[in-house]
XYZ file of C-alpha atoms in Angstrom:
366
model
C -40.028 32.495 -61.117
C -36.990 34.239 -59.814
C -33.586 33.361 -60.843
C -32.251 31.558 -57.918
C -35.162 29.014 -57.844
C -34.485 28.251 -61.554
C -31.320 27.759 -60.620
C -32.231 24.837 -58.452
C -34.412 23.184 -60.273
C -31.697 23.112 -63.350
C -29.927 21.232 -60.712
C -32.478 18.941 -60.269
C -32.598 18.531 -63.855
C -29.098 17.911 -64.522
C -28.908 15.330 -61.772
C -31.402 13.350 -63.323
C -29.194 12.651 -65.907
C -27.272 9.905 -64.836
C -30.511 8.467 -63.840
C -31.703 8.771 -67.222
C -28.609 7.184 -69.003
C -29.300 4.145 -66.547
C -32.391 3.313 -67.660
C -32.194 3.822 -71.103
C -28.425 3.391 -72.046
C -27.556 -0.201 -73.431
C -24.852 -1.003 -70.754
C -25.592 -3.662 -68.477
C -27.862 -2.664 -65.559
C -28.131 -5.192 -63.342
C -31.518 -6.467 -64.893
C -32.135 -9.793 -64.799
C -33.672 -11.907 -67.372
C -37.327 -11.374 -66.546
C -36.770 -7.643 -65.607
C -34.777 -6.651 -68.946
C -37.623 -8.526 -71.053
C -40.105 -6.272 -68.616
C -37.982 -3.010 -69.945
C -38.410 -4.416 -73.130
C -42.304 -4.661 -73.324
C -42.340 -1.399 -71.450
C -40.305 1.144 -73.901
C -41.791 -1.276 -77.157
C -43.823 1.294 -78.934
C -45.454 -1.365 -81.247
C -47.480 -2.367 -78.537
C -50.010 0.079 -79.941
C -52.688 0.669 -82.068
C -51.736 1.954 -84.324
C -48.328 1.746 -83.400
C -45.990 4.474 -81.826
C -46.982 4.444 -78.077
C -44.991 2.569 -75.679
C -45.538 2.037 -71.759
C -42.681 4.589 -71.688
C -44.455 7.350 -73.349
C -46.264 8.321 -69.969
C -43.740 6.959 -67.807
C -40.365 8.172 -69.098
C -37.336 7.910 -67.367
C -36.546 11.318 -68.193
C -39.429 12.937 -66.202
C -39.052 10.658 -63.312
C -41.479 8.142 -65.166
C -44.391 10.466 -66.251
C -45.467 11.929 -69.157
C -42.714 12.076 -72.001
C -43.708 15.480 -72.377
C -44.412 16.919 -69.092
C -48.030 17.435 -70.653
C -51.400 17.740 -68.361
C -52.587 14.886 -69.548
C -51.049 11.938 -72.059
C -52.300 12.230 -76.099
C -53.282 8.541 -76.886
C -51.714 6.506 -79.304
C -54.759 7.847 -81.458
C -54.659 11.902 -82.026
C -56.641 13.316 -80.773
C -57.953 11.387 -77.757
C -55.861 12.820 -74.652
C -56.644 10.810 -71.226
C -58.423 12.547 -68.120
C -55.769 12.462 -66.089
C -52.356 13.105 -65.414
C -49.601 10.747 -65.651
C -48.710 9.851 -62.499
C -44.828 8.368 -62.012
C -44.846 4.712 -61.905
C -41.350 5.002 -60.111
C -41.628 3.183 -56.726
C -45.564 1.962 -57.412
C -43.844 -1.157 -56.375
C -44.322 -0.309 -52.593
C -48.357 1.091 -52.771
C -49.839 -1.671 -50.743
C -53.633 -2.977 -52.042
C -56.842 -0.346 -51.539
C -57.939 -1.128 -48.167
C -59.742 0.531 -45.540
C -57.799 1.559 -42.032
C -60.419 1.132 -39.025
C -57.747 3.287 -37.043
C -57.376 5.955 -38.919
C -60.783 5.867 -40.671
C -59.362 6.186 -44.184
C -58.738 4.217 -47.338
C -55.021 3.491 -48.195
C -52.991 1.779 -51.111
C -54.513 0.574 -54.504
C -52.438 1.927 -57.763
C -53.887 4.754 -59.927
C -55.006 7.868 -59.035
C -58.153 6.518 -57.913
C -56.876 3.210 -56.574
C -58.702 0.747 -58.956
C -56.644 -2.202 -59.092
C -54.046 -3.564 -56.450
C -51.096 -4.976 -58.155
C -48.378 -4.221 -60.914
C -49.772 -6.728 -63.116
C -53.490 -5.171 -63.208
C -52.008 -1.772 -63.656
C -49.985 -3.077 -66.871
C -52.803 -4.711 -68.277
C -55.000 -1.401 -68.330
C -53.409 1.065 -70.750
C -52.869 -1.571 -73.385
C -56.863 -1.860 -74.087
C -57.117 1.579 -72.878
C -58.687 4.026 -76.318
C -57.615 6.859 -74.186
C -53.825 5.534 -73.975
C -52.583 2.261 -76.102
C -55.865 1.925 -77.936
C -55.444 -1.751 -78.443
C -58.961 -3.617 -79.495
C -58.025 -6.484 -76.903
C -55.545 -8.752 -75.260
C -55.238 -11.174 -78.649
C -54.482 -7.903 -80.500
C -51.256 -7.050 -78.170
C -50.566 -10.838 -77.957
C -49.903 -11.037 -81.697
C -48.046 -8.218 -81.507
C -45.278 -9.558 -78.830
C -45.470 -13.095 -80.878
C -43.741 -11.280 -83.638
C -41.307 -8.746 -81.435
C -37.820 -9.804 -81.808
C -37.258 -10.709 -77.908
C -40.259 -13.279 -78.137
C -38.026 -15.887 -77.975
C -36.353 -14.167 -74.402
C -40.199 -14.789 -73.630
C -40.487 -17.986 -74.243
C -37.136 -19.077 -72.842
C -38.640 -17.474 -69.340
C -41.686 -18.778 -69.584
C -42.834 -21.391 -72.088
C -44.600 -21.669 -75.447
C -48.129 -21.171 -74.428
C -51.235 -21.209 -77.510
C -53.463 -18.951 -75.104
C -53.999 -15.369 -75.656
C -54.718 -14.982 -71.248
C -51.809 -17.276 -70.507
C -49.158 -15.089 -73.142
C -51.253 -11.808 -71.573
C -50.148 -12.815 -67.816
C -46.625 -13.311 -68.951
C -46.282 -10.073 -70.759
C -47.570 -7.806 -67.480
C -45.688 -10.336 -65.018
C -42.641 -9.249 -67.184
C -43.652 -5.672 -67.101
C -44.525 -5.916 -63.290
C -40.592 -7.136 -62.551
C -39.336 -4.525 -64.360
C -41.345 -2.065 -62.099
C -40.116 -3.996 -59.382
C -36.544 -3.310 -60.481
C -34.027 -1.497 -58.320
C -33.355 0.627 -62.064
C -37.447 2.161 -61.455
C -36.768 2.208 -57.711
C -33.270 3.517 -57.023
C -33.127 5.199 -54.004
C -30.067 7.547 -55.393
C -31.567 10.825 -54.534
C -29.222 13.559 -52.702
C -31.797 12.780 -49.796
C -30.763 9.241 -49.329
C -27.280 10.270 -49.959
C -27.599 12.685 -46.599
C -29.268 9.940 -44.865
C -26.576 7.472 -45.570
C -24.270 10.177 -44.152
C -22.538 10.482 -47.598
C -23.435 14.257 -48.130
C -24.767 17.640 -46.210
C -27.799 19.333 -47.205
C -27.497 23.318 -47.907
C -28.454 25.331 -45.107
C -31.632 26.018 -47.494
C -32.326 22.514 -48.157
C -32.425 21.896 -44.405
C -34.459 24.904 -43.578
C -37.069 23.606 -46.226
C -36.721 19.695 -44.307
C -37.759 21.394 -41.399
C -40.507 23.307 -42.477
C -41.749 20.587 -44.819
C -41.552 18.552 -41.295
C -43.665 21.054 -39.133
C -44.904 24.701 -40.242
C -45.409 23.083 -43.989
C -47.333 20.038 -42.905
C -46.096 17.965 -45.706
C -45.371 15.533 -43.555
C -49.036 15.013 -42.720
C -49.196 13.104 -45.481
C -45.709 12.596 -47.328
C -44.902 10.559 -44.358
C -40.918 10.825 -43.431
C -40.846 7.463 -41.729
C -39.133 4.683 -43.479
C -41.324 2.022 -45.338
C -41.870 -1.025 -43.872
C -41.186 -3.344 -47.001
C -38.712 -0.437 -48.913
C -36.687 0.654 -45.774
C -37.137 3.508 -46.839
C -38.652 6.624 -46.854
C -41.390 6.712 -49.871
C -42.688 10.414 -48.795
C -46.342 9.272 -48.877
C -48.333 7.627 -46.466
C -50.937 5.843 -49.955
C -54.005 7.612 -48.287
C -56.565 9.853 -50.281
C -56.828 13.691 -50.309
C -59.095 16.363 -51.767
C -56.454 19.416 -51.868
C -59.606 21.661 -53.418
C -58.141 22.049 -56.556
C -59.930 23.562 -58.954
C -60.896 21.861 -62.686
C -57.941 22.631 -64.919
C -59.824 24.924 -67.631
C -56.231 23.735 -70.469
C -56.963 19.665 -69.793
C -57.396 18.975 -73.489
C -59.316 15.916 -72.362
C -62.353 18.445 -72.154
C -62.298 18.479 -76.021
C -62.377 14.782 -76.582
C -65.520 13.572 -77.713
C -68.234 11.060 -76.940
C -68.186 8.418 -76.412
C -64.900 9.423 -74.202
C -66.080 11.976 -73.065
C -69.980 12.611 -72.071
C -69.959 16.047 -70.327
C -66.990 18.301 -72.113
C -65.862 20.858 -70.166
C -68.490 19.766 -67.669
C -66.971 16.963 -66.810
C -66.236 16.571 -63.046
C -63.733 13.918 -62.001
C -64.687 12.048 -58.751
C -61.601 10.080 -58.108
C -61.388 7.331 -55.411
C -65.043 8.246 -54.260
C -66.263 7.449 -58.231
C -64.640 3.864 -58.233
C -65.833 2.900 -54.388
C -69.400 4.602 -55.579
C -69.120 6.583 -52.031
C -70.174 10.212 -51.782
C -67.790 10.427 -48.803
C -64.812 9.568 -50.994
C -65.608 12.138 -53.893
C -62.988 14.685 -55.243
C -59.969 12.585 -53.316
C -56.808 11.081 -54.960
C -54.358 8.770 -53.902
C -51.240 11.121 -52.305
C -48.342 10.707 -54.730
C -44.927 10.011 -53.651
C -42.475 12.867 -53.919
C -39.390 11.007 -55.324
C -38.262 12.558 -58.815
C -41.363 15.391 -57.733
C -38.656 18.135 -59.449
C -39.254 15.856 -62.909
C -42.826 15.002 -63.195
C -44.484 18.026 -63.963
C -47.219 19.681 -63.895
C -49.306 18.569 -60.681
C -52.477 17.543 -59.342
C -54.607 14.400 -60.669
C -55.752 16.914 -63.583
C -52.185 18.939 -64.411
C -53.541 22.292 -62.745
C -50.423 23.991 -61.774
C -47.041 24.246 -63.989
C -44.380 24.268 -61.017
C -43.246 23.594 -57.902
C -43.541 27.389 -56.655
C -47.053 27.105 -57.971
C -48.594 24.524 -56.007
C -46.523 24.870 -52.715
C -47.603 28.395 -52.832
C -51.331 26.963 -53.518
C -50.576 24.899 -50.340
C -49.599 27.593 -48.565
C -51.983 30.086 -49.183
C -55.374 28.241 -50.928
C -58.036 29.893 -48.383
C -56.723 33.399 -48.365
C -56.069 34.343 -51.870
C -58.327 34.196 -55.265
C -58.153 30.638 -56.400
C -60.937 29.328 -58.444
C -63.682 27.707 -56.835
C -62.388 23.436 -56.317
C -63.109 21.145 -59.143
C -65.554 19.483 -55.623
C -66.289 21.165 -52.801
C -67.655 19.138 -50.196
C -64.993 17.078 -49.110
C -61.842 19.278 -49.202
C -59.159 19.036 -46.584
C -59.392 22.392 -44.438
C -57.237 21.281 -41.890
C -53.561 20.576 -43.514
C -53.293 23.275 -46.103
C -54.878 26.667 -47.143
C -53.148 28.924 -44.312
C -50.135 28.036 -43.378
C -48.124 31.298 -42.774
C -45.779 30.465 -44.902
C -43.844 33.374 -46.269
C -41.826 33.349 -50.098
C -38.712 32.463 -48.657
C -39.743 29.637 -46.703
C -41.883 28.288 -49.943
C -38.675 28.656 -52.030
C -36.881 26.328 -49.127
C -39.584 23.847 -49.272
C -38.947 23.489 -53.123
C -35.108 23.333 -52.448
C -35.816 20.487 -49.892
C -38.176 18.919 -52.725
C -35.295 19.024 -55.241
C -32.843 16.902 -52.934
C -35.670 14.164 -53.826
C -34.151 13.279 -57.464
C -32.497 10.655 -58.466
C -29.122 9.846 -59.948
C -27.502 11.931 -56.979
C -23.576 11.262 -57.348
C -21.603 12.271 -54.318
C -18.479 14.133 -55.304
């Protein structure tokens, strides 16, 4: 990486910051009551089993909510047992609209995961908690018991009631979770981008060299959509639709060592994303496209962690079908008609990125 580009993604580091503090700092934020016991249950890290994971260890703040430690894929609260896929930010999830199919366009959209499995905030909480691979809770009574004796159980009940049911107490906790997600504090908007849109700022002749070519030449835009969101009002930088980029099977993903009964087929192991859920052929080797917001934070990329940096996978965008990439993790459905050959050359990668930085958070205007 030269020096100028780790210049700019220091910057996009730094500017995080304030972000951070906001989140995590015990000043008022603007919660309210529901939301702050959400943020609560989220960064509680006795919520596992055996303790010492929290909702916030694979959705940090920090990293733009993903993985605490930028790793290809998230260690369990047991050692050893290291999910299959990367933590994807939970920033802005609030806006992925249910899995459905679009007759126009004659693809699926929305549903939350990778693979778009469930449809709401409230399924997606419930998941990881029972999850061996992540929270490694037995089952709901188990993380029930837990809350019962958490010191903001009575913020719980004041919201919501004394209830004797383990499924009753278990709705409450991911409602809770699901406002917090909701929050304007995981869905800010502050990024230098929405700053230049609101007229408060100029972009860098580089940053708007790398808009524009992110707009047409890069195709980016194919998919991270620059129109506004309907619900959000604003933009998102996906469009929740499903690609297979033909990238190839990270060889590092420690979830290759995990054993049965996690994991049947080692370093075998083939991951068929939305197309494994739907049980459709057609659908096999695509993933739901991510937003970009806080992109600079959440390393690495791809559903399985494959490349480190920005540089790397704009440059695999750029130039997949003409230089010596590994064979795709599956073939038959790649996308050969948005990336692969783009023409790009260095210095209009390097632009792209420096657009792709104006996309963090805590953006102050000076």
């Amino acid at each position: 990486m030269n020096v100028y580009l780790r210049i700019i993604l220091l910057m996009g580091v730094i500017g995080s910051t304030v972000f951070l503090l906001s989140c995590t700092s015990g000043q008022d934020s603007g919660l309210n009551e529901k939301e702050l016991l959400g943020k609560k249950l989220f960064f509680d890290d006795n919520l596992s089993e055996p303790v010492g994971q929290s909702c916030a260890t694979c959705h940090t703040p920090e990293k733009g909510f993903a993985d605490v430690y930028s790793r290809i894929t998230s260690e369990g609260a047991v050692k050893g047992r290291f999910s299959n896929r990367n933590s994807m930010t939970c920033a802005y999830s609030s806006y992925v609209p249910p899995l459905h199919y679009n007759e126009e366009d004659e693809t699926w959209v929305g549903g939350l995961f990778w693979d778009g499995r469930v449809n709401t905030l409230e399924e997606q909480a419930a998941q990881p908690f029972v999850n061996p691979l992540e929270m490694g809770n037995q089952d709901n009574k188990m993380i029930t018991e837990k809350v019962r004796r958490a010191d903001y159980y009575p913020e719980l009940v004041k919201i919501y009631g004394v209830s004797t049911s383990v499924d009753s107490l278990f709705s409450y906790i991911t409602d809770a979770i699901a406002a917090y997600e909701r929050s304007d504090e995981m869905n800010p908007f502050s990024s230098k981008y929405d700053a230049w849109q609101a007229g408060e700022c100029e972009l860098t002749d580089q940053e708007q060299l790398g808009l524009d070519l992110f707009r047409e030449k890069g195709l980016c835009a194919e998919c991270h959509i620059l129109e506004p969101d309907e619900r959000a009002g604003k933009v998102l930088f996906t469009d929740h639709t499903y690609d297979n980029l033909g990238i190839p099977s990270n060889p590092d993903n420690p979830f290759f060592t995990v054993s049965a009964p996690y994991n049947l087929c080692g370093r075998d192991t083939m991951d068929m994303g939305l197309g494994s859920f739907l049980k459709d052929s057609a659908e096999f080797g695509k993933f739901r496209v991510p937003t970009l917001r806080n992109v600079a934070l959440t390393a690495p990329y791809g559903h399985n962690g494959y490349f480190k940096t920005l540089e790397e996978i704009v440059h695999f965008y750029n130039v997949r079908d003409v230089a010596d990439y590994p064979e795709p993790e599956y073939a038959a459905t790649v996308n050969k008609d948005e990336l692969g050959h783009l023409g790009l050359t260095l210095d209009e990668e390097a632009a792209i990125v420096a657009f792709m930085l104006t996309l963090t958070d805590g953006f102050q205007v000076r």
